[in-house]
N, CA and C of each residue as an Amber inpcrd file, in Angstrom:
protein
   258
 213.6950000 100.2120000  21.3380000 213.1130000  99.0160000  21.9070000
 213.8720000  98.6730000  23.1870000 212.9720000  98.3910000  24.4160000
 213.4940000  98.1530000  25.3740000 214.0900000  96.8070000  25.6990000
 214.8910000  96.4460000  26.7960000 215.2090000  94.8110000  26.9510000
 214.0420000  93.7080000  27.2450000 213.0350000  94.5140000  28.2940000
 211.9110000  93.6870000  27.9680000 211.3510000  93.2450000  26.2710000
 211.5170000  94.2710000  25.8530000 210.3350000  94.2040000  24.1430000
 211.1450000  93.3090000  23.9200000 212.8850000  93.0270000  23.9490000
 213.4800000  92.1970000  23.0210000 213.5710000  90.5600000  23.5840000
 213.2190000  90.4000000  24.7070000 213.0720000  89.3680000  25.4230000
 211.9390000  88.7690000  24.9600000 210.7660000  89.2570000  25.5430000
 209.5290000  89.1980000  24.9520000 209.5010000  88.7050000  23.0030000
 209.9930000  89.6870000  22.3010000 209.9190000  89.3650000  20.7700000
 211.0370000  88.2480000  20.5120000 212.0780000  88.0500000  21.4670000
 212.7370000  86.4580000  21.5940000 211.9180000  85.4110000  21.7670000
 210.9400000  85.9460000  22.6490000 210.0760000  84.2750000  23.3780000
 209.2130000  84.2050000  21.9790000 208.7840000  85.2990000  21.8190000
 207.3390000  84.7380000  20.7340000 208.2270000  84.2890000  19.1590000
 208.9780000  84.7290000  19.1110000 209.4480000  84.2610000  17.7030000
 209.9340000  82.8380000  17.6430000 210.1580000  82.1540000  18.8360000
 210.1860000  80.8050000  18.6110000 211.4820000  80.6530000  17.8830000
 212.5810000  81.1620000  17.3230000 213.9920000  80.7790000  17.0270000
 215.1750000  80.6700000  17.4180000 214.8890000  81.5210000  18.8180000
 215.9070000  81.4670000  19.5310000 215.6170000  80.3820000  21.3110000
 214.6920000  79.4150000  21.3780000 214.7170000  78.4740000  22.3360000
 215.2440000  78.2280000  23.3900000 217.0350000  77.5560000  22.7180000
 217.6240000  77.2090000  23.2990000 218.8480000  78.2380000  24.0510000
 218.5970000  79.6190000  23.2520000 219.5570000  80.4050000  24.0530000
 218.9360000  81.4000000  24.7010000 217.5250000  81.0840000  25.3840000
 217.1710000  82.0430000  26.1520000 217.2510000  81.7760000  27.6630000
 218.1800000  82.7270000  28.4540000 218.7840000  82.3780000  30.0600000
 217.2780000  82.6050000  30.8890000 217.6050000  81.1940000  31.7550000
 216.7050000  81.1570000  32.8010000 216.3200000  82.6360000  33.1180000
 217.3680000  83.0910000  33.9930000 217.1280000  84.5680000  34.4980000
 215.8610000  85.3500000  33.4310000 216.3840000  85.4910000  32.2810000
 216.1040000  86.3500000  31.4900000 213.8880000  86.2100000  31.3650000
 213.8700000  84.6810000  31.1540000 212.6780000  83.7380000  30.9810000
 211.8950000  84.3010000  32.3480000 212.4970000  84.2880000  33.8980000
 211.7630000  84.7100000  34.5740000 211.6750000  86.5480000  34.5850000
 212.4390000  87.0680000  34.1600000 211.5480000  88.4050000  33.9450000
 210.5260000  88.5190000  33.1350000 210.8060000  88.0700000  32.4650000
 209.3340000  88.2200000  31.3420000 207.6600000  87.4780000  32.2980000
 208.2760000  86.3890000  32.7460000 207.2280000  85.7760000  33.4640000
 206.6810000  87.3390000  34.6560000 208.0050000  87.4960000  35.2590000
 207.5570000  88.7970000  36.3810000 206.7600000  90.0970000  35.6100000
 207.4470000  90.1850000  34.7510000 206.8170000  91.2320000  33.9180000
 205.3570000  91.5250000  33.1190000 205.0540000  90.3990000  33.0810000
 203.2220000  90.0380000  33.1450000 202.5890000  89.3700000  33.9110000
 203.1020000  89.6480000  35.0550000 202.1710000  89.8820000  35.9030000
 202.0360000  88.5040000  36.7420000 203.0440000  87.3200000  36.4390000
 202.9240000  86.1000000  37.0540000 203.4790000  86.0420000  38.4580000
 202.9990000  85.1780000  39.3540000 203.6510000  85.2000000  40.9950000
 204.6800000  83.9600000  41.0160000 205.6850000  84.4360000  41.2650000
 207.1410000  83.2990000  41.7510000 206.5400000  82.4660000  42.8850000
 206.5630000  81.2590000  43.0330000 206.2590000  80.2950000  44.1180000
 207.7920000  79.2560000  44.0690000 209.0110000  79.2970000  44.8080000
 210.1060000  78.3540000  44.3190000 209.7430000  77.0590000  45.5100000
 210.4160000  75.7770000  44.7100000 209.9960000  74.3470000  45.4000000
 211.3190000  73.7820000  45.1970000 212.7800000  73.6290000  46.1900000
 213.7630000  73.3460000  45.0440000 214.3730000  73.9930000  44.0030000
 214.0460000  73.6260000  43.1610000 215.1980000  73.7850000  41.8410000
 214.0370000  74.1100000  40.7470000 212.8570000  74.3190000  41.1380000
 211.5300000  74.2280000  40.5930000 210.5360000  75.8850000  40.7710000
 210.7230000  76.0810000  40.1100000 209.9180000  77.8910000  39.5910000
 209.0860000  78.0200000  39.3610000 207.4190000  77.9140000  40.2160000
 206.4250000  77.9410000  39.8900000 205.8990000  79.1910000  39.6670000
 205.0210000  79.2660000  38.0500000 204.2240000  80.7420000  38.1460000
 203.2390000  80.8280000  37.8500000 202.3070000  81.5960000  38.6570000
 200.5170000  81.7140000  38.5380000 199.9750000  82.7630000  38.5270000
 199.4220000  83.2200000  37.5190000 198.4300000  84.5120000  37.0720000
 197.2050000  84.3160000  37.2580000 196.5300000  85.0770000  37.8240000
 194.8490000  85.2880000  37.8930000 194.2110000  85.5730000  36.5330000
 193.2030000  84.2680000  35.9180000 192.9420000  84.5710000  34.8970000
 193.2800000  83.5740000  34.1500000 194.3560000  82.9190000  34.6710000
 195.0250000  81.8380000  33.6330000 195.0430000  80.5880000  34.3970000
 194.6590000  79.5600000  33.8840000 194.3910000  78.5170000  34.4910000
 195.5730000  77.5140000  34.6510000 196.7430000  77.4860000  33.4430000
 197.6240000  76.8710000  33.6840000 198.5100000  77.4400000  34.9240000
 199.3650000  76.1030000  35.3840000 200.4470000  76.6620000  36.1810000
 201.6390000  76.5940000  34.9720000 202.0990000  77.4880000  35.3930000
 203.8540000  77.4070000  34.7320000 204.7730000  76.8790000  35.6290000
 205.6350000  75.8170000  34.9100000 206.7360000  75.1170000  36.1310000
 207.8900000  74.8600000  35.6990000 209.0410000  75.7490000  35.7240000
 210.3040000  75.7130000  35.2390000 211.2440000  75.5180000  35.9640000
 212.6970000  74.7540000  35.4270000 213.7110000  74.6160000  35.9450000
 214.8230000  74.9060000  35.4500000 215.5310000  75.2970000  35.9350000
 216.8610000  76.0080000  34.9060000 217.9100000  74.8350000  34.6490000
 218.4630000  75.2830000  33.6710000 219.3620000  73.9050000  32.5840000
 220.9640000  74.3990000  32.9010000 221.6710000  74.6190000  33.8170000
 222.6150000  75.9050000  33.8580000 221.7720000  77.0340000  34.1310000
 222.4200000  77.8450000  33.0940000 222.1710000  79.3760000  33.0330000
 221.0950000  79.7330000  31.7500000 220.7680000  78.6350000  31.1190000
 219.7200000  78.7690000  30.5540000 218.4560000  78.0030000  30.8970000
 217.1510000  78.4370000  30.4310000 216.1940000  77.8740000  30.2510000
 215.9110000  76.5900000  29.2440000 215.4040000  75.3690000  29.9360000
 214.7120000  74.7460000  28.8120000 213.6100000  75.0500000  27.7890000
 214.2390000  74.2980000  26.5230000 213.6490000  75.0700000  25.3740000
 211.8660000  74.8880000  25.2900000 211.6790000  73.0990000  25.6860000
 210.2670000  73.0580000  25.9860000 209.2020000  73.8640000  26.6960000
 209.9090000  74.1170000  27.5390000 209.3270000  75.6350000  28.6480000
 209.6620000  76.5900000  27.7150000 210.2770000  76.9520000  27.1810000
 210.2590000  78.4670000  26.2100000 208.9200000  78.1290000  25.4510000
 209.2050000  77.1090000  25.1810000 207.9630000  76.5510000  23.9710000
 206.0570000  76.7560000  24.7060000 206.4270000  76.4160000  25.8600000
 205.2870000  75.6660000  26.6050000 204.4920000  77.6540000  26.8950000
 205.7180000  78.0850000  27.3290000 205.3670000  79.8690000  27.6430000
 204.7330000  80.5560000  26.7150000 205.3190000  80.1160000  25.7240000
 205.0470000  80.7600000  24.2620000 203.6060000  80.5170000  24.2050000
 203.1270000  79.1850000  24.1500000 202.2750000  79.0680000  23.5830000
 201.1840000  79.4460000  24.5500000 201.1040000  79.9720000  25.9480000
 200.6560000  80.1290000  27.2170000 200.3840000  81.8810000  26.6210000
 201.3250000  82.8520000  26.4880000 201.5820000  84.1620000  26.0350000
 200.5490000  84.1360000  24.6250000 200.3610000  83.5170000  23.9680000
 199.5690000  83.2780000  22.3750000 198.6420000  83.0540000  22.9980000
 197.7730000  82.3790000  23.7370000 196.6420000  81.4970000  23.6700000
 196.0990000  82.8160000  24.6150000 196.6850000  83.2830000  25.6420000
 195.8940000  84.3630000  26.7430000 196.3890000  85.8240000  25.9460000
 196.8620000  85.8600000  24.5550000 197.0340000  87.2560000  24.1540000
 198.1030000  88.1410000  24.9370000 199.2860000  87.5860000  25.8780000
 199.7980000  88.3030000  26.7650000 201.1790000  88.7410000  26.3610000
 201.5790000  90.0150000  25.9280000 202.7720000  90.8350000  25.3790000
 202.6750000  92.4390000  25.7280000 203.4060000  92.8190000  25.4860000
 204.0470000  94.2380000  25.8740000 202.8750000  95.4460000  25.8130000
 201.8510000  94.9270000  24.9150000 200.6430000  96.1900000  25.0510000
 199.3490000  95.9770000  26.2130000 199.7710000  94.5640000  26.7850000
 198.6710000  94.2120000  27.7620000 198.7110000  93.0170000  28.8750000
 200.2780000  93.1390000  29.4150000 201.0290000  92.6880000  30.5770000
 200.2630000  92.2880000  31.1730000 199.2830000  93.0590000  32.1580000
 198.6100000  93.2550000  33.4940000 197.6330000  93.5120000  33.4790000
């Protein structure tokens, strides 16, 4: 299993929240296929196809957990993981 798969099977399992690093949160975003737009301190990401925007800010060196949460449920609802990225 690669570092993506384990990133990815971090976000969807929903138990690990609070210890997933910003950094880490935007590869996965890059990695299916979302476009970086930065505003500030503010990480916007937009996929064709998907109507939400994604809008994150880093907490330190980690991600907020609500945004892990908010991704998650963004990745569930459009079916988007490791067999169908792009």
């Amino acid at each position: 299993m690669g570092q993506i798969d384990k990133l990815l099977a971090s976000v969807l399992s929903g138990n690990q929240d609070k210890n997933i690093k910003f950094r880490d949160i935007q590869r996965v975003l890059l990695y299916l296929g979302f476009r970086e737009r930065i505003r500030g301190d503010h990480y916007i990401y937009t996929r064709q196809g998907i109507a939400e925007k994604i809008n994150i800010q880093p907490n330190g060196a980690f991600a907020k957990p609500y945004q892990v949460k908010q991704i998650r449920n963004i990745m569930l609802n459009y079916k988007l993981g490791a067999d169908n990225h792009v």
